CSV table of C-alpha atoms and ligand atoms in Angstrom, one decimal:
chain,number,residue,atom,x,y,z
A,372,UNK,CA,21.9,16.2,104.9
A,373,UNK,CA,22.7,16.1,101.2
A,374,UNK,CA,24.4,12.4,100.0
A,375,UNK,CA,28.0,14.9,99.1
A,376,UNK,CA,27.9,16.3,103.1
A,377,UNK,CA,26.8,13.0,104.8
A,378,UNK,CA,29.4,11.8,103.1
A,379,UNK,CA,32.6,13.8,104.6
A,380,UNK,CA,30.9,14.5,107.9
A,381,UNK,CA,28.7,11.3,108.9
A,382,UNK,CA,30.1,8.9,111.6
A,383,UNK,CA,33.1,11.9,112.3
A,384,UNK,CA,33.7,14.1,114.6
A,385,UNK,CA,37.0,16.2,115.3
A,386,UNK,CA,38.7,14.2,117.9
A,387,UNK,CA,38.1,15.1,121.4
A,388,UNK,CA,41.6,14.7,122.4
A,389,UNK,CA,43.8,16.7,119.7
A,390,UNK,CA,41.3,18.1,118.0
A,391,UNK,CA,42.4,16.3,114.7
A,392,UNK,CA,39.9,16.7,111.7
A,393,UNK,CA,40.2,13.5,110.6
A,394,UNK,CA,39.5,10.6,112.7
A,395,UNK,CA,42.7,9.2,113.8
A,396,UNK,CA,44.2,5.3,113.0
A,397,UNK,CA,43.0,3.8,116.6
A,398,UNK,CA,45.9,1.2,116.0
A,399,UNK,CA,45.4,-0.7,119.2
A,400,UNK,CA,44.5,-4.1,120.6
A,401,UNK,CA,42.9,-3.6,123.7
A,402,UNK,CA,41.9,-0.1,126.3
A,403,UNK,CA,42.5,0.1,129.5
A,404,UNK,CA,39.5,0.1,131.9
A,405,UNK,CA,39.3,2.3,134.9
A,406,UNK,CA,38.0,-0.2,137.0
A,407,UNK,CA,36.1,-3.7,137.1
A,408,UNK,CA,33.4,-3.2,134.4
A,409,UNK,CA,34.0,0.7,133.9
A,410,UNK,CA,35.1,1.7,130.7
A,411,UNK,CA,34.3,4.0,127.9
A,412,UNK,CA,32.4,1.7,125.4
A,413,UNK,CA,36.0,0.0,124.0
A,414,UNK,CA,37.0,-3.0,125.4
A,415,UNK,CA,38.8,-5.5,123.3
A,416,UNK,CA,39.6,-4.1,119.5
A,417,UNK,CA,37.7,-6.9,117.8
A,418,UNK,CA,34.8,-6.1,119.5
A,419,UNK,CA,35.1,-2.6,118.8
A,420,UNK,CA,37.4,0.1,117.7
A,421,UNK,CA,36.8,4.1,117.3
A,422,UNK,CA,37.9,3.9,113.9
A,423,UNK,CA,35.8,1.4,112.3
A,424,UNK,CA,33.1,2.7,114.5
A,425,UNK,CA,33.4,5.8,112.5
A,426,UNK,CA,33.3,4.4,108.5
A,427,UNK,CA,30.6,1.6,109.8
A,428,UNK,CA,28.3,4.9,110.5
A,429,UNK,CA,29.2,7.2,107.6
A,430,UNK,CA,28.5,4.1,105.3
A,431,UNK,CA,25.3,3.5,107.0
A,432,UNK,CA,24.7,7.2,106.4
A,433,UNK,CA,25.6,6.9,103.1
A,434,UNK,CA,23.5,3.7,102.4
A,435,UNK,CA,20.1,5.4,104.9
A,436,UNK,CA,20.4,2.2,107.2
A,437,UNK,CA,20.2,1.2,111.4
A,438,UNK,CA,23.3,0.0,111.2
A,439,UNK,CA,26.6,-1.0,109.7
A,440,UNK,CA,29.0,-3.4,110.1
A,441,UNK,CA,32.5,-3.5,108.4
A,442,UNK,CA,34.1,-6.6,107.3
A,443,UNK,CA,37.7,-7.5,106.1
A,444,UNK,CA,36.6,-8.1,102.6
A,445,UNK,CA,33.6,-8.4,100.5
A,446,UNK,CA,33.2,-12.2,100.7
A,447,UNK,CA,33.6,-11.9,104.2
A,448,UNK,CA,31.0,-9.2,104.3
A,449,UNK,CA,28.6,-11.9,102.5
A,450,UNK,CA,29.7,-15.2,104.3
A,451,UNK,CA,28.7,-13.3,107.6
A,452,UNK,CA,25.0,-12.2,106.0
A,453,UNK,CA,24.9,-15.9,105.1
A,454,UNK,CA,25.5,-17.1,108.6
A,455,UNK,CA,22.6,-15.3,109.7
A,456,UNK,CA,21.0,-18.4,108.1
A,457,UNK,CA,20.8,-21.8,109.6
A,458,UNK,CA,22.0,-25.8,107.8
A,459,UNK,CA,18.9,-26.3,106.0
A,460,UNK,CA,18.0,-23.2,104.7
A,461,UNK,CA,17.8,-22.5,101.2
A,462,UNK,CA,18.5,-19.5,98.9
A,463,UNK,CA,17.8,-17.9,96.0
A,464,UNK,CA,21.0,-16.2,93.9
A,465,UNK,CA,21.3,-14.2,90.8
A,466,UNK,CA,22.7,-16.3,88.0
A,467,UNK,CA,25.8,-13.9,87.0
A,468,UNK,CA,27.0,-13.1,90.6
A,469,UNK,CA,30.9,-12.0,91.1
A,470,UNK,CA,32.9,-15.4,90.3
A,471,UNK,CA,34.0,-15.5,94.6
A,472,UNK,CA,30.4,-15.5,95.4
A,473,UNK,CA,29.5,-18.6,93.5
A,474,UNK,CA,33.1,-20.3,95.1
A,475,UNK,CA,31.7,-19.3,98.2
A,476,UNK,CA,28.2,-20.5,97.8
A,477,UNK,CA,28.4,-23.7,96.0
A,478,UNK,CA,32.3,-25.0,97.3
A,479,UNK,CA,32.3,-23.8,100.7
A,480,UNK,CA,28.7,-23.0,102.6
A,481,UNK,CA,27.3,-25.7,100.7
A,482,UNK,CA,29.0,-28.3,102.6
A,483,UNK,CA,27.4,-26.9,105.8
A,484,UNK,CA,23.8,-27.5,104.6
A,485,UNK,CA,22.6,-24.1,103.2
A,486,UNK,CA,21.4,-24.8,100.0
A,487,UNK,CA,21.2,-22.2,96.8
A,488,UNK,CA,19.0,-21.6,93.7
A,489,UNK,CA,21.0,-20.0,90.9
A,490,UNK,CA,18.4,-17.9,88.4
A,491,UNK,CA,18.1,-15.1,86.5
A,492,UNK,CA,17.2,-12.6,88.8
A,493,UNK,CA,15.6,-9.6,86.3
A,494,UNK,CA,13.2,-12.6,85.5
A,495,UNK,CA,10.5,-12.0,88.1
A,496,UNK,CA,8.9,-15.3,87.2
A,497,UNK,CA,11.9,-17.3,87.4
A,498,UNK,CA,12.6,-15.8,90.7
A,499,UNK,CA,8.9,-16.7,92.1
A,500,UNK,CA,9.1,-20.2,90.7
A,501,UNK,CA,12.3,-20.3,92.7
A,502,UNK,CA,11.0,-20.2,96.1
A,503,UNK,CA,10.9,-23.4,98.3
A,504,UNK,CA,9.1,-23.8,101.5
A,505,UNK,CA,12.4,-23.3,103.1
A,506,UNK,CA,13.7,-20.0,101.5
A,507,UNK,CA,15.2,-17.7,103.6
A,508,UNK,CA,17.2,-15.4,101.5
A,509,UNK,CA,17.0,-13.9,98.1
A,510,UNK,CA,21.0,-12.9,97.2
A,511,UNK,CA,21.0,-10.4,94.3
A,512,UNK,CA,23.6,-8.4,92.1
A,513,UNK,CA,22.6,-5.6,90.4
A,514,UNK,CA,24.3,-4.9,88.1
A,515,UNK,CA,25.7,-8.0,87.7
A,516,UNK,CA,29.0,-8.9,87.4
A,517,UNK,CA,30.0,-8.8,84.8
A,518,UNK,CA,27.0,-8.6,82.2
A,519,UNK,CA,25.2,-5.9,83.9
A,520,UNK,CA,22.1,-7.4,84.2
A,521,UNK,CA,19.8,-5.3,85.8
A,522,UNK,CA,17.1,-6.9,88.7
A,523,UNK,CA,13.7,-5.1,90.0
A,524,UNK,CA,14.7,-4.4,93.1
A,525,UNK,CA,11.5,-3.1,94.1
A,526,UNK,CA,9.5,-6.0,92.7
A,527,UNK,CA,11.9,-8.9,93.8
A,528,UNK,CA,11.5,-6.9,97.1
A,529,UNK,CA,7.7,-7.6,97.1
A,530,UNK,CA,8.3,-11.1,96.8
A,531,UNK,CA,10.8,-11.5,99.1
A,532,UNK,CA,8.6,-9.9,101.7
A,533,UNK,CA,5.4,-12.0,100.6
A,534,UNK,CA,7.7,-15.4,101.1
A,535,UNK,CA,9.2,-14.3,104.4
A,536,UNK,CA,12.6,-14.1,103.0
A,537,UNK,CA,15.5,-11.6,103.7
A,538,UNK,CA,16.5,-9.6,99.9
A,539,UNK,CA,19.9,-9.3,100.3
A,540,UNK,CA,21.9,-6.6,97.6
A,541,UNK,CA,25.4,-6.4,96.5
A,542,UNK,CA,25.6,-3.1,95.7
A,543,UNK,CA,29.1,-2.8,94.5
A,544,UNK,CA,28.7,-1.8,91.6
A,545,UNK,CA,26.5,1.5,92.1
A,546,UNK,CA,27.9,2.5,95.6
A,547,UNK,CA,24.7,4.2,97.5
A,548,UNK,CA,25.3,7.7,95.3
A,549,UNK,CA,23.7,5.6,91.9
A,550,UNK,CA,21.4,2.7,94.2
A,551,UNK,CA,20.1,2.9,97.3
A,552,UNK,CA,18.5,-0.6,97.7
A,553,UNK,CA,17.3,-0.4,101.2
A,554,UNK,CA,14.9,2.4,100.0
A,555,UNK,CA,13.5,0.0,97.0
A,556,UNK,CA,12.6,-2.8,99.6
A,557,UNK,CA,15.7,-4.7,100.3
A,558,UNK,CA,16.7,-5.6,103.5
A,559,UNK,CA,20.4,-5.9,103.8
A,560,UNK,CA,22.9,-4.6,101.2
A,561,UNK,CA,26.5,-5.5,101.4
A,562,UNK,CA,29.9,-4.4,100.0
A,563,UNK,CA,33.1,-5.0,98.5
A,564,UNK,CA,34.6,-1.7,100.0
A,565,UNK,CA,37.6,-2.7,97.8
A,566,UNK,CA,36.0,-0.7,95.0
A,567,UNK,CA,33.8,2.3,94.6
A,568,UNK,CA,33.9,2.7,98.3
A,569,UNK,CA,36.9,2.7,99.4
A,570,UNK,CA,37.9,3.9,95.7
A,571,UNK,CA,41.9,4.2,95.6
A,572,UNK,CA,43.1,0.5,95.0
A,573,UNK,CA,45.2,0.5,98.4
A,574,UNK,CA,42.7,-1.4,100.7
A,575,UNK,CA,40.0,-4.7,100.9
A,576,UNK,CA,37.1,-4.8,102.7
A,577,UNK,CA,33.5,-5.6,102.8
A,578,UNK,CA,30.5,-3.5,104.5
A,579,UNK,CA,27.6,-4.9,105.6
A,580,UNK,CA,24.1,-2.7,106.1
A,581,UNK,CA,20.8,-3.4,108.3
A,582,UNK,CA,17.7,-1.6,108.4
A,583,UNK,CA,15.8,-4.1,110.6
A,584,UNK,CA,17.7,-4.4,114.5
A,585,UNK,CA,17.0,-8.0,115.0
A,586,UNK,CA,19.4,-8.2,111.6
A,587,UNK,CA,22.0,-5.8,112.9
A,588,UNK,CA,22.6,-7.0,116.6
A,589,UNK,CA,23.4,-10.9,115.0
A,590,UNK,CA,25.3,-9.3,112.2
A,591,UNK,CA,27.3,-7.5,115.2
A,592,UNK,CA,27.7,-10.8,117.1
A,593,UNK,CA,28.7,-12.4,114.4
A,594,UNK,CA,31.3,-10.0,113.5
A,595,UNK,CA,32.4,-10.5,117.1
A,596,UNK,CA,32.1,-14.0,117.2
A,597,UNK,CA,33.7,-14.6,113.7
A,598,UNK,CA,36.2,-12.0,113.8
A,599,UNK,CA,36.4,-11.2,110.1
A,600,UNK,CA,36.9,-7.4,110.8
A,601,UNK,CA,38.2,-4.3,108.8
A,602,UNK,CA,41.8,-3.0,110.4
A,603,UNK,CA,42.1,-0.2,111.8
A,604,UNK,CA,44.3,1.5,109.3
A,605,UNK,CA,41.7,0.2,106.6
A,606,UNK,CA,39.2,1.8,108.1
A,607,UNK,CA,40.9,5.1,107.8
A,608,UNK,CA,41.7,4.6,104.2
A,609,UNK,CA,37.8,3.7,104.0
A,610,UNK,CA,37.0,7.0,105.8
A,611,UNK,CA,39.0,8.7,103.7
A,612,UNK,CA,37.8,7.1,100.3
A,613,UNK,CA,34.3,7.9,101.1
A,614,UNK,CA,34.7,11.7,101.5
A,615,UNK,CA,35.2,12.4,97.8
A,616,UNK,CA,32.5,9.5,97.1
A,617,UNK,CA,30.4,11.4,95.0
A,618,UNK,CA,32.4,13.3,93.2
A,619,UNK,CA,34.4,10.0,91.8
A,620,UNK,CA,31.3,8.6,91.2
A,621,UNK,CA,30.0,11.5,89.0
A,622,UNK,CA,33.0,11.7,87.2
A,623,UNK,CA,33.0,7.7,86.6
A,624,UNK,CA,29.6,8.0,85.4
A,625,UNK,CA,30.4,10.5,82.6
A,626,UNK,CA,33.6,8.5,81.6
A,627,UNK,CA,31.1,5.6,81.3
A,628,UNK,CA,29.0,6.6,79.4
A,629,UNK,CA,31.4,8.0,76.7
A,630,UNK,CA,33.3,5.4,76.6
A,631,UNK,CA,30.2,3.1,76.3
A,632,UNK,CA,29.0,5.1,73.2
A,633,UNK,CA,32.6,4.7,71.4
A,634,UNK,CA,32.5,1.3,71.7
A,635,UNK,CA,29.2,0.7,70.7
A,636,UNK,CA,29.9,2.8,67.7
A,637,UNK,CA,33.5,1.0,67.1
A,638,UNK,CA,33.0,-2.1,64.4
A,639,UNK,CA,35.6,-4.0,66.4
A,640,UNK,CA,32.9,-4.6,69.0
A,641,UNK,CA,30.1,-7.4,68.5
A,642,UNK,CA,28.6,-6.3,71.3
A,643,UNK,CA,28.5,-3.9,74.6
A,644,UNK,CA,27.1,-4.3,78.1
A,645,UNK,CA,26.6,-0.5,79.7
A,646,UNK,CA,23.1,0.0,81.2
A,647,UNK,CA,23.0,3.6,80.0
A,648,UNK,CA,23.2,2.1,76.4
A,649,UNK,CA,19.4,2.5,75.2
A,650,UNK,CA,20.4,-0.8,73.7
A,651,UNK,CA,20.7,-2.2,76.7
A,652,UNK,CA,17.9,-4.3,77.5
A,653,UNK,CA,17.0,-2.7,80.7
A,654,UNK,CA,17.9,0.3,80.2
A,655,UNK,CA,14.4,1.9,81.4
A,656,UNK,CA,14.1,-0.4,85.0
A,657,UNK,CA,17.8,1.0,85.3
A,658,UNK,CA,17.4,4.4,84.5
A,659,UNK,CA,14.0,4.2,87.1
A,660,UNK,CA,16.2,2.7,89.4
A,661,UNK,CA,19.5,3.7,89.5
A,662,UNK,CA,20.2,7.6,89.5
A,663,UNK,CA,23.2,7.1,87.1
A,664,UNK,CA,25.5,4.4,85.4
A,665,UNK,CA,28.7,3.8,86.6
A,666,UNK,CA,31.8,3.2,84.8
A,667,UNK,CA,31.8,-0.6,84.6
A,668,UNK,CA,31.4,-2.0,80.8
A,669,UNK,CA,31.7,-5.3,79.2
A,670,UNK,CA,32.0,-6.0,75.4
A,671,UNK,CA,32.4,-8.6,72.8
A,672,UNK,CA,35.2,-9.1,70.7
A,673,UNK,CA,34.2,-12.4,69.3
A,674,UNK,CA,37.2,-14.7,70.4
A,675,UNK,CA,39.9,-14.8,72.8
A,676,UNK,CA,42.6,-13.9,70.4
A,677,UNK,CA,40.6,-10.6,69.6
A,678,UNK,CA,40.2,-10.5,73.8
A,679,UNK,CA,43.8,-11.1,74.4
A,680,UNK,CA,45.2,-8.7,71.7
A,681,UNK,CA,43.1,-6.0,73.3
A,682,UNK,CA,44.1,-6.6,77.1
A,683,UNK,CA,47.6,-6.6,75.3
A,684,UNK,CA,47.7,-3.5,74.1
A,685,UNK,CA,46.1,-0.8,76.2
A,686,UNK,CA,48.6,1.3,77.8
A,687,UNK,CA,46.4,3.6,80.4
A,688,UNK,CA,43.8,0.3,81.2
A,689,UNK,CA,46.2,-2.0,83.3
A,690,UNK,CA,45.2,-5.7,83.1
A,691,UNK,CA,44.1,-6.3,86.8
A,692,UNK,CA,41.1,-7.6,88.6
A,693,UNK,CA,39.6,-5.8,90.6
A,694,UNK,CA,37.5,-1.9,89.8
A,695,UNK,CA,36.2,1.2,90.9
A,696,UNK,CA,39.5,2.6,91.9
A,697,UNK,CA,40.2,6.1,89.8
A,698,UNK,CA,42.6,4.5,87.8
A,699,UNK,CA,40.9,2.0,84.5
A,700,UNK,CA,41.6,-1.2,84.5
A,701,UNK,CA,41.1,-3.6,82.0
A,702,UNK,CA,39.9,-7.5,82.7
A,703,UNK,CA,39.0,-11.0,80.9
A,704,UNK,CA,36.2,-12.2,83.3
A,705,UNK,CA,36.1,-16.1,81.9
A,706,UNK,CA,40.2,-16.3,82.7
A,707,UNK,CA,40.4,-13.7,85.7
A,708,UNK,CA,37.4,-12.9,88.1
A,709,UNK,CA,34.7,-15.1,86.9
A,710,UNK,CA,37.6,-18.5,86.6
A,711,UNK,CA,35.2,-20.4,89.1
A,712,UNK,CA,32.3,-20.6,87.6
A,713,UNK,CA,32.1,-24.0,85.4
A,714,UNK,CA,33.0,-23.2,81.5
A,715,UNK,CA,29.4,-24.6,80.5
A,716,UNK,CA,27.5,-22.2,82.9
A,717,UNK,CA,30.3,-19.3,81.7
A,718,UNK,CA,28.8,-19.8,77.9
A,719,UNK,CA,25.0,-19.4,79.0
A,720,UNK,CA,25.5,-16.1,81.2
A,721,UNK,CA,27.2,-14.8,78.3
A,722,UNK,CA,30.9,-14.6,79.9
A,723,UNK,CA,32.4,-15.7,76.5
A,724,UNK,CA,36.3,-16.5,76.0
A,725,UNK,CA,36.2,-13.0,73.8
A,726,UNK,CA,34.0,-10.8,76.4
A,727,UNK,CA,36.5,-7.7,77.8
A,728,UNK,CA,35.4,-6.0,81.2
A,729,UNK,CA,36.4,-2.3,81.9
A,730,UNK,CA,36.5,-0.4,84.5
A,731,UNK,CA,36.7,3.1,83.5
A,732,UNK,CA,38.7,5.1,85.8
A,733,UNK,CA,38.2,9.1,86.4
A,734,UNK,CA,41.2,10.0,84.0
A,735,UNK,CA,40.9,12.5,80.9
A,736,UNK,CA,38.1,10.4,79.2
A,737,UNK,CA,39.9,11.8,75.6
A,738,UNK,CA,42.9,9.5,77.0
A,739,UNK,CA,40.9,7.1,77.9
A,740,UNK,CA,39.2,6.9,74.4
A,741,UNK,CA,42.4,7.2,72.5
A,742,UNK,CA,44.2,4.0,74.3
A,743,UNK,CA,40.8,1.9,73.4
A,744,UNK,CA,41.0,3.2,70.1
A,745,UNK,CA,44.4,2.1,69.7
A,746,UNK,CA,44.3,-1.7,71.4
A,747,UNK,CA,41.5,-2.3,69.3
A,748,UNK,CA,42.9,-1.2,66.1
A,749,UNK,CA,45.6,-4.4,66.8
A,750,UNK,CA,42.6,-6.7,66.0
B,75,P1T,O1,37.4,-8.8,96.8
B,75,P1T,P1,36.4,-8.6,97.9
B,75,P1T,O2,36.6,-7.3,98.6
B,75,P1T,O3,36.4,-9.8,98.9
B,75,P1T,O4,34.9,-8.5,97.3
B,75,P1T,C1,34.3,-9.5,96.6
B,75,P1T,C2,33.3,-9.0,95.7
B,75,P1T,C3,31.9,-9.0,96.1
B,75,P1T,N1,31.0,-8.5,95.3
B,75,P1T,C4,31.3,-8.0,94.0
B,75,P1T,C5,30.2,-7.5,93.2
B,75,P1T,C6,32.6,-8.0,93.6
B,75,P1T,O5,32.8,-7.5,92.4
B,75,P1T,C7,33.6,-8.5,94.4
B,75,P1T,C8,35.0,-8.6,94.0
B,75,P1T,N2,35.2,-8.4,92.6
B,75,P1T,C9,36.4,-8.4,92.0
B,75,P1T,C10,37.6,-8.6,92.6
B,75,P1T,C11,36.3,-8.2,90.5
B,75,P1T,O6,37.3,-7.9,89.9
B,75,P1T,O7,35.2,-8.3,90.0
């Protein structure tokens, strides 16, 4: 089926019961058994539960993998994939990776004897030279948060494989409609549902993806054994965010891009960050890769007064972390999402005290233009 039908219809089926169209909220703990060891394939809700059963396959659909497992946010998504790993094991991680990932990597699973690599991961050289005798895992953001640094997926893939390592994929900010990574090589992709997924702002969550089964039966244990798992009622909102997937996405891309080319024209901006730029360094791996260009952009004011007189004065861009829900936001990454990585390490990724991140929402783009137009006339 097309990626716009798989979308409303994969996973769901009218309920058997009522006859609902829409998967109902299964907002219960446990289900009765008819006898000792007879039941209907629902025993305890953390185990499993009709409703998450239903987004974990439409995002699998969505994503072409053997399985999906859904989490109740992103980093709880990753921290299980990590678990797969064992104290001892080391990693390989993309230098500019969402703020949380670092916190969780180097302040949290660190002290349990994994061990990580931080490199520039669209440097296929620096990514071989990388590699221990112990790698297990190759951990990559593309594009990255929030410099949009694009990574061969394909060709980080082949090393992966040749090293006997898993490639792991956030790929948050695409969604499968722009980037489907399992088909470029990787082996595992996960989500922050919390954004382009899920795509209204009202719920967190994570998603994780398999394609090989060894993978995706200790991914399932582990989300039984752990327990981090996506609510019921978030898993309708999931469900329901999905359906109109690509048609958010579309309409995010075209946003994007405008808005990309109006700030790269505007002289109040040193710089901007927007793979579909043909200034963008990668723009040619991205456009091979990607099948469109999202509506995340970063760009350079030059200091954070500039940065903090334009977060002040946009009026349809609310200052919030967070993205990918229809409505723009407006961030400062080195204050806001990207606070935990060390101010020395902030300077050579590029996440500057004056670098703004957007998130370009699916309103009139004209509107959109207009309230840019106006904060950055303050500077
Ligand atoms: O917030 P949560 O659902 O736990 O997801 C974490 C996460 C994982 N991966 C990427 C690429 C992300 O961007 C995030 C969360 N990011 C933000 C909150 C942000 O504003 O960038």
């Amino acid at each position: 089926m097309g990626f716009d039908t798989d979308a409303i219809h994969a996973g769901q089926i009218p309920d058997p019961s009522t006859g609902a169209i829409i998967t109902p909220i299964f907002q219960t703990s446990t289900y009765v058994q008819e006898a000792l060891g007879k039941h209907k394939g629902f025993e305890y809700a953390r185990t499993q539960n009709p409703t998450r059963l239903a987004v974990e396959r439409n995002v699998c659909a969505l994503e072409r993998g053997l399985a999906a497992y859904a989490f109740a946010s992103g980093m709880a998504a990753i921290d299980t994939v990590l678990k797969l790993l064992m104290a001892g094991d080391h990693v390989v991680v993309s230098d500019n990776t969402y703020g949380g990932t670092f916190r969780l990597f180097n302040f949290v699973l660190k002290n349990f004897g994994l061990q990580f690599t931080y490199v520039d991961t669209s440097n296929l050289a620096a990514v071989e030279a990388a590699f221990q005798k112990n790698t297990r895992m190759i951990f990559v953001e593309t594009p990255t948060n929030p410099i949009m640094g694009i990574t061969d997926l394909r060709a980080v893939a082949g090393l992966a494989k040749r090293h006997k390592a898993r490639l792991v994929v956030d790929n948050t900010f695409m969604s499968p409609y722009f980037q489907r990574p399992l088909a470029l090589g990787a082996d595992i992709v996960v989500h922050s549902t919390t954004k382009y997924l899920n795509g209204h702002s009202d719920s967190v969550g994570g998603m994780v993806v398999l394609r090989h089964k060894e993978d995706a039966d200790r991914v399932q244990y582990l989300q039984n054994a752990v327990g981090a798992i996506l609510s019921p009622f978030d898993s309708w909102l999931l469900l329901r965010g999905t359906k109109t997937l690509g048609l958010r996405m579309r309409q995010h891309d075209s946003n994007g891009r405008k808005i990309a080319a109006f700030l790269e024209k505007h002289p109040r901006v040193k710089k901007v960050y927007y793979p579909g730029l043909k200034s963008h360094p990668q723009h040619a791996l991205a456009s091979r890769q990607m099948s469109g260009f999202g509506g995340m952009i970063a760009f350079e004011t030059g200091s954070i007064s500039r940065a903090r007189k334009v977060l002040g004065s946009t009026r349809l861009f609310s200052l919030a972390e967070s993205l990918g829900g229809v409505e723009s936001l407006i961030s400062h990454p080195a204050t806001m999402t990207h606070a935990s990585v060390p101010s020395a390490e902030r300077q050579r990724l590029g996440i500057t005290d004056g670098l703004v991140r957007i998130s370009v929402g699916v309103e009139d783009v004209r509107d959109l233009k207009e309230d840019l137009s106006s904060a950055l006339g303050k500077i």
